[in-house]
Amino acid sequence: MLHDDVLPAVGTFMAKQREPVSNFNQTDQEREMHDRTWRFLVAAHSRDWMFDTEAEMQRTRITRAKDWKFTTDRYYNWLKREHYQSSRVRYATLGRHILADLDTLPSTFASVCAVIEVDRNREIALASLTNVAPTAASDVAARRYENTHYIEWFVRAVNYRYESYSYALDNLLVETPHEQSIAVDRSLQQLRAWADRASRHDFCSGSGSRPGQGGVTIPSRFQTMVPDTEVIEIK
């Protein structure tokens, strides 16, 4: 009730005082984009390291965007505080979180692409039809504004995750160097490819190539490391 009705109603009222607000209902594509991108805007597994409370205030438009102020050390600080039986398990935890992001990014990008297409179709319909409400043009423009700003939030979130994971890996290498870091770095390079695509707004390319397998090679953090074959179970 509070999160689904009260906060959005208050947020809509407050947003109207400072920015365009559309009276259109959400399409299925817009609702799916919001559902799929939400996991990148928060991180419940990390006890608010991605500012879950502030994200909710931003989602409901009660406050202006504040995510651009987030610092990249929070994830590492959370990881450092967690109690593990082995320091190697921190690498396993980091790697698992990166892989979870990689698993869901393709479908999330597709949902963003679908919303971009919806906005394009709205503008085509508005230009082609004459029997529309007087507020249709302003609502179309306002919804494009809302979708664009939400997509920009997602772009910042993907890059913030990459930068946070990268900061964590660098500091783990200094604090507790282990061979497990090599696999984590490979996954992180794949996430960087997705972050770069997001920054270019390349959501609809439909390329069959897998991220991280393009023509540009991202330099590894490592030259050589002594192999460590010990297997540690994930906590």
mmCIF file of C-alpha atoms in Angstrom:
data_model
loop_
_atom_site.group_PDB
_atom_site.id
_atom_site.type_symbol
_atom_site.label_atom_id
_atom_site.label_comp_id
_atom_site.label_asym_id
_atom_site.label_seq_id
_atom_site.Cartn_x
_atom_site.Cartn_y
_atom_site.Cartn_z
ATOM 1 C CA MET A 1 0.000 0.000 0.000
ATOM 2 C CA LEU A 2 2.682 2.506 1.033
ATOM 3 C CA HIS A 3 5.126 1.692 -1.786
ATOM 4 C CA ASP A 4 2.508 0.909 -4.460
ATOM 5 C CA ASP A 5 0.001 3.710 -3.851
ATOM 6 C CA VAL A 6 0.917 6.371 -1.299
ATOM 7 C CA LEU A 7 4.540 7.098 -2.271
ATOM 8 C CA PRO A 8 3.856 7.192 -6.055
ATOM 9 C CA ALA A 9 0.900 9.545 -5.492
ATOM 10 C CA VAL A 10 2.989 11.888 -3.357
ATOM 11 C CA GLY A 11 5.872 11.608 -5.819
ATOM 12 C CA THR A 12 3.671 12.451 -8.806
ATOM 13 C CA PHE A 13 2.391 15.576 -7.052
ATOM 14 C CA MET A 14 5.927 16.683 -6.169
ATOM 15 C CA ALA A 15 7.311 15.855 -9.616
ATOM 16 C CA LYS A 16 4.673 18.036 -11.294
ATOM 17 C CA GLN A 17 6.186 21.033 -9.527
ATOM 18 C CA ARG A 18 9.554 20.591 -11.249
ATOM 19 C CA GLU A 19 9.379 18.381 -14.377
ATOM 20 C CA PRO A 20 7.051 16.914 -17.044
ATOM 21 C CA VAL A 21 4.636 14.237 -15.810
ATOM 22 C CA SER A 22 2.597 12.145 -18.241
ATOM 23 C CA ASN A 23 -1.004 11.126 -17.569
ATOM 24 C CA PHE A 24 -0.656 8.056 -19.803
ATOM 25 C CA ASN A 25 -1.051 4.560 -18.409
ATOM 26 C CA GLN A 26 2.070 2.403 -18.587
ATOM 27 C CA THR A 27 2.396 -0.033 -21.463
ATOM 28 C CA ASP A 28 3.335 -3.641 -20.808
ATOM 29 C CA GLN A 29 6.781 -2.884 -22.228
ATOM 30 C CA GLU A 30 7.301 0.031 -19.838
ATOM 31 C CA ARG A 31 6.199 -2.028 -16.864
ATOM 32 C CA GLU A 32 8.562 -4.850 -17.849
ATOM 33 C CA MET A 33 11.466 -2.429 -18.257
ATOM 34 C CA HIS A 34 10.869 -1.057 -14.767
ATOM 35 C CA ASP A 35 10.687 -4.574 -13.328
ATOM 36 C CA ARG A 36 13.839 -5.791 -15.067
ATOM 37 C CA THR A 37 15.971 -2.722 -14.422
ATOM 38 C CA TRP A 38 15.049 -2.437 -10.742
ATOM 39 C CA ARG A 39 17.543 -5.101 -9.627
ATOM 40 C CA PHE A 40 20.328 -2.926 -11.052
ATOM 41 C CA LEU A 41 19.150 0.141 -9.157
ATOM 42 C CA VAL A 42 19.289 -1.572 -5.759
ATOM 43 C CA ALA A 43 21.236 -4.434 -4.218
ATOM 44 C CA ALA A 44 19.300 -6.213 -1.491
ATOM 45 C CA HIS A 45 22.029 -8.831 -1.108
ATOM 46 C CA SER A 46 24.437 -6.152 0.075
ATOM 47 C CA ARG A 47 22.509 -4.414 2.831
ATOM 48 C CA ASP A 48 21.833 -1.144 1.117
ATOM 49 C CA TRP A 49 25.303 -0.697 -0.404
ATOM 50 C CA MET A 50 23.476 0.712 -3.404
ATOM 51 C CA PHE A 51 21.264 2.988 -1.303
ATOM 52 C CA ASP A 52 17.977 1.034 -1.530
ATOM 53 C CA THR A 53 16.030 3.652 0.445
ATOM 54 C CA GLU A 54 17.203 6.532 -1.729
ATOM 55 C CA ALA A 55 16.447 4.483 -4.848
ATOM 56 C CA GLU A 56 12.846 4.045 -3.700
ATOM 57 C CA MET A 57 12.485 7.790 -3.144
ATOM 58 C CA GLN A 58 13.936 8.370 -6.614
ATOM 59 C CA ARG A 59 11.701 5.722 -8.217
ATOM 60 C CA THR A 60 8.556 7.309 -6.813
ATOM 61 C CA ARG A 61 9.867 10.779 -7.818
ATOM 62 C CA ILE A 62 9.633 12.135 -4.293
ATOM 63 C CA THR A 63 13.244 13.274 -4.571
ATOM 64 C CA ARG A 64 15.458 14.269 -7.473
ATOM 65 C CA ALA A 65 18.086 11.847 -8.756
ATOM 66 C CA LYS A 66 20.907 11.409 -6.246
ATOM 67 C CA ASP A 67 22.549 8.227 -7.532
ATOM 68 C CA TRP A 68 25.229 10.194 -9.381
ATOM 69 C CA LYS A 69 26.676 11.108 -5.960
ATOM 70 C CA PHE A 70 27.215 7.469 -4.924
ATOM 71 C CA THR A 71 30.832 6.539 -4.209
ATOM 72 C CA THR A 72 32.336 3.282 -5.507
ATOM 73 C CA ASP A 73 33.831 2.085 -2.225
ATOM 74 C CA ARG A 74 30.585 0.976 -0.601
ATOM 75 C CA TYR A 75 30.474 -2.504 -2.125
ATOM 76 C CA TYR A 76 34.065 -3.255 -1.118
ATOM 77 C CA ASN A 77 33.424 -1.956 2.396
ATOM 78 C CA TRP A 78 30.408 -4.242 2.681
ATOM 79 C CA LEU A 79 32.390 -7.205 1.324
ATOM 80 C CA LYS A 80 35.234 -6.483 3.710
ATOM 81 C CA ARG A 81 32.903 -6.403 6.738
ATOM 82 C CA GLU A 82 31.234 -9.736 5.938
ATOM 83 C CA HIS A 83 32.592 -12.657 7.951
ATOM 84 C CA TYR A 84 33.890 -15.534 5.818
ATOM 85 C CA GLN A 85 35.815 -18.638 6.812
ATOM 86 C CA SER A 86 38.291 -17.951 4.011
ATOM 87 C CA SER A 87 39.372 -14.765 2.288
ATOM 88 C CA ARG A 88 39.048 -16.615 -1.028
ATOM 89 C CA VAL A 89 35.294 -16.766 -0.556
ATOM 90 C CA ARG A 90 35.127 -12.998 -0.970
ATOM 91 C CA TYR A 91 36.359 -13.503 -4.534
ATOM 92 C CA ALA A 92 33.691 -16.171 -5.025
ATOM 93 C CA THR A 93 31.014 -13.804 -3.713
ATOM 94 C CA LEU A 94 32.190 -10.986 -5.980
ATOM 95 C CA GLY A 95 32.291 -13.346 -8.951
ATOM 96 C CA ARG A 96 28.798 -14.661 -8.212
ATOM 97 C CA HIS A 97 27.346 -11.146 -8.088
ATOM 98 C CA ILE A 98 28.970 -10.208 -11.400
ATOM 99 C CA LEU A 99 27.678 -13.374 -13.081
ATOM 100 C CA ALA A 100 24.159 -12.708 -11.776
ATOM 101 C CA ASP A 101 24.275 -9.307 -13.478
ATOM 102 C CA LEU A 102 25.616 -10.805 -16.705
ATOM 103 C CA ASP A 103 22.822 -13.400 -16.731
ATOM 104 C CA THR A 104 20.077 -10.774 -16.633
ATOM 105 C CA LEU A 105 21.565 -7.976 -18.752
ATOM 106 C CA PRO A 106 20.518 -9.379 -22.176
ATOM 107 C CA SER A 107 16.819 -9.490 -21.260
ATOM 108 C CA THR A 108 17.074 -6.114 -19.515
ATOM 109 C CA PHE A 109 18.619 -4.486 -22.591
ATOM 110 C CA ALA A 110 15.843 -6.015 -24.705
ATOM 111 C CA SER A 111 13.193 -4.503 -22.423
ATOM 112 C CA VAL A 112 14.809 -1.061 -22.719
ATOM 113 C CA CYS A 113 14.893 -1.432 -26.492
ATOM 114 C CA ALA A 114 11.178 -2.270 -26.490
ATOM 115 C CA VAL A 115 10.369 0.935 -24.603
ATOM 116 C CA ILE A 116 12.440 3.012 -27.027
ATOM 117 C CA GLU A 117 10.317 1.499 -29.819
ATOM 118 C CA VAL A 118 7.090 2.298 -27.935
ATOM 119 C CA ASP A 119 8.125 5.954 -27.665
ATOM 120 C CA ARG A 120 8.895 6.002 -31.403
ATOM 121 C CA ASN A 121 5.498 4.480 -32.247
ATOM 122 C CA ARG A 122 3.717 7.009 -30.032
ATOM 123 C CA GLU A 123 5.269 9.885 -31.949
ATOM 124 C CA ILE A 124 4.385 8.291 -35.288
ATOM 125 C CA ALA A 125 0.780 7.831 -34.156
ATOM 126 C CA LEU A 126 0.600 11.397 -32.844
ATOM 127 C CA ALA A 127 1.833 12.777 -36.178
ATOM 128 C CA SER A 128 -0.526 10.568 -38.216
ATOM 129 C CA LEU A 129 -3.801 10.832 -36.296
ATOM 130 C CA THR A 130 -6.070 13.841 -35.876
ATOM 131 C CA ASN A 131 -8.811 12.665 -33.525
ATOM 132 C CA VAL A 132 -6.731 12.727 -30.351
ATOM 133 C CA ALA A 133 -7.125 14.497 -27.011
ATOM 134 C CA PRO A 134 -5.798 18.055 -26.701
ATOM 135 C CA THR A 135 -3.306 16.850 -24.093
ATOM 136 C CA ALA A 136 -1.963 13.995 -26.235
ATOM 137 C CA ALA A 137 1.104 15.838 -27.502
ATOM 138 C CA SER A 138 2.163 16.997 -24.049
ATOM 139 C CA ASP A 139 1.581 13.526 -22.623
ATOM 140 C CA VAL A 140 3.670 11.917 -25.382
ATOM 141 C CA ALA A 141 6.500 14.370 -24.725
ATOM 142 C CA ALA A 142 6.246 13.895 -20.961
ATOM 143 C CA ARG A 143 6.310 10.102 -21.229
ATOM 144 C CA ARG A 144 9.372 10.224 -23.469
ATOM 145 C CA TYR A 145 11.004 12.488 -20.867
ATOM 146 C CA GLU A 146 10.137 10.006 -18.098
ATOM 147 C CA ASN A 147 11.371 6.989 -20.044
ATOM 148 C CA THR A 148 14.563 8.741 -21.121
ATOM 149 C CA HIS A 149 15.421 9.734 -17.562
ATOM 150 C CA TYR A 150 14.674 6.241 -16.277
ATOM 151 C CA ILE A 151 16.905 4.700 -18.936
ATOM 152 C CA GLU A 152 19.665 7.167 -18.024
ATOM 153 C CA TRP A 153 19.317 6.023 -14.412
ATOM 154 C CA PHE A 154 19.783 2.431 -15.531
ATOM 155 C CA VAL A 155 22.869 3.412 -17.565
ATOM 156 C CA ARG A 156 24.396 5.064 -14.502
ATOM 157 C CA ALA A 157 23.517 2.028 -12.379
ATOM 158 C CA VAL A 158 25.232 -0.462 -14.708
ATOM 159 C CA ASN A 159 28.365 1.672 -14.798
ATOM 160 C CA TYR A 160 28.232 2.158 -11.032
ATOM 161 C CA ARG A 161 28.111 -1.591 -10.529
ATOM 162 C CA TYR A 162 31.065 -2.139 -12.832
ATOM 163 C CA GLU A 163 33.075 0.567 -11.088
ATOM 164 C CA SER A 164 32.131 -0.742 -7.632
ATOM 165 C CA TYR A 165 33.085 -4.315 -8.508
ATOM 166 C CA SER A 166 36.307 -3.095 -10.112
ATOM 167 C CA TYR A 167 37.207 -1.090 -7.010
ATOM 168 C CA ALA A 168 36.483 -4.136 -4.845
ATOM 169 C CA LEU A 169 38.651 -6.444 -6.965
ATOM 170 C CA ASP A 170 41.575 -4.014 -6.987
ATOM 171 C CA ASN A 171 41.465 -3.689 -3.226
ATOM 172 C CA LEU A 172 41.035 -7.418 -2.631
ATOM 173 C CA LEU A 173 44.137 -7.982 -4.748
ATOM 174 C CA VAL A 174 46.060 -5.704 -2.399
ATOM 175 C CA GLU A 175 44.486 -7.032 0.787
ATOM 176 C CA THR A 176 44.202 -10.791 0.132
ATOM 177 C CA PRO A 177 45.726 -11.748 -3.261
ATOM 178 C CA HIS A 178 44.530 -15.116 -4.584
ATOM 179 C CA GLU A 179 44.442 -16.925 -7.920
ATOM 180 C CA GLN A 180 40.610 -16.880 -7.859
ATOM 181 C CA SER A 181 40.854 -13.223 -8.829
ATOM 182 C CA ILE A 182 41.713 -14.146 -12.443
ATOM 183 C CA ALA A 183 38.275 -15.660 -13.126
ATOM 184 C CA VAL A 184 36.590 -12.702 -11.452
ATOM 185 C CA ASP A 185 38.550 -10.316 -13.663
ATOM 186 C CA ARG A 186 37.427 -12.181 -16.800
ATOM 187 C CA SER A 187 33.785 -11.800 -15.750
ATOM 188 C CA LEU A 188 34.363 -8.162 -14.901
ATOM 189 C CA GLN A 189 35.702 -7.515 -18.410
ATOM 190 C CA GLN A 190 32.438 -8.908 -19.798
ATOM 191 C CA LEU A 191 30.457 -6.598 -17.516
ATOM 192 C CA ARG A 192 32.527 -3.667 -18.743
ATOM 193 C CA ALA A 193 31.457 -4.463 -22.304
ATOM 194 C CA TRP A 194 27.808 -4.223 -21.226
ATOM 195 C CA ALA A 195 28.488 -0.993 -19.331
ATOM 196 C CA ASP A 196 30.107 0.470 -22.436
ATOM 197 C CA ARG A 197 27.097 -0.549 -24.531
ATOM 198 C CA ALA A 198 24.762 1.072 -22.015
ATOM 199 C CA SER A 199 26.796 4.284 -22.110
ATOM 200 C CA ARG A 200 26.445 4.312 -25.917
ATOM 201 C CA HIS A 201 22.698 3.605 -25.562
ATOM 202 C CA ASP A 202 23.281 0.530 -27.686
ATOM 203 C CA PHE A 203 20.237 -1.386 -26.468
ATOM 204 C CA CYS A 204 18.815 -2.496 -29.811
ATOM 205 C CA SER A 205 21.798 -3.656 -31.839
ATOM 206 C CA GLY A 206 20.601 -7.273 -31.783
ATOM 207 C CA SER A 207 24.158 -8.471 -32.320
ATOM 208 C CA GLY A 208 24.727 -12.183 -31.988
ATOM 209 C CA SER A 209 28.175 -11.656 -30.501
ATOM 210 C CA ARG A 210 28.647 -12.244 -26.829
ATOM 211 C CA PRO A 211 29.765 -9.311 -24.645
ATOM 212 C CA GLY A 212 33.488 -9.124 -24.171
ATOM 213 C CA GLN A 213 34.205 -10.840 -27.499
ATOM 214 C CA GLY A 214 34.519 -7.767 -29.719
ATOM 215 C CA GLY A 215 37.562 -6.538 -31.557
ATOM 216 C CA VAL A 216 38.939 -4.538 -28.640
ATOM 217 C CA THR A 217 40.796 -6.355 -25.901
ATOM 218 C CA ILE A 218 40.523 -4.811 -22.454
ATOM 219 C CA PRO A 219 43.861 -5.157 -20.655
ATOM 220 C CA SER A 220 43.803 -7.564 -17.736
ATOM 221 C CA ARG A 221 44.844 -6.559 -14.248
ATOM 222 C CA PHE A 222 47.231 -9.479 -14.257
ATOM 223 C CA GLN A 223 50.395 -10.456 -16.067
ATOM 224 C CA THR A 224 51.157 -13.715 -14.265
ATOM 225 C CA MET A 225 50.082 -15.188 -10.967
ATOM 226 C CA VAL A 226 51.096 -18.358 -9.181
ATOM 227 C CA PRO A 227 48.230 -20.865 -9.620
ATOM 228 C CA ASP A 228 46.199 -21.635 -6.528
ATOM 229 C CA THR A 229 44.256 -24.855 -6.903
ATOM 230 C CA GLU A 230 42.571 -24.894 -3.512
ATOM 231 C CA VAL A 231 38.795 -25.141 -3.832
ATOM 232 C CA ILE A 232 36.724 -23.199 -1.287
ATOM 233 C CA GLU A 233 32.972 -23.662 -1.003
ATOM 234 C CA ILE A 234 30.902 -20.519 -1.324
ATOM 235 C CA LYS A 235 29.379 -19.387 1.937
#
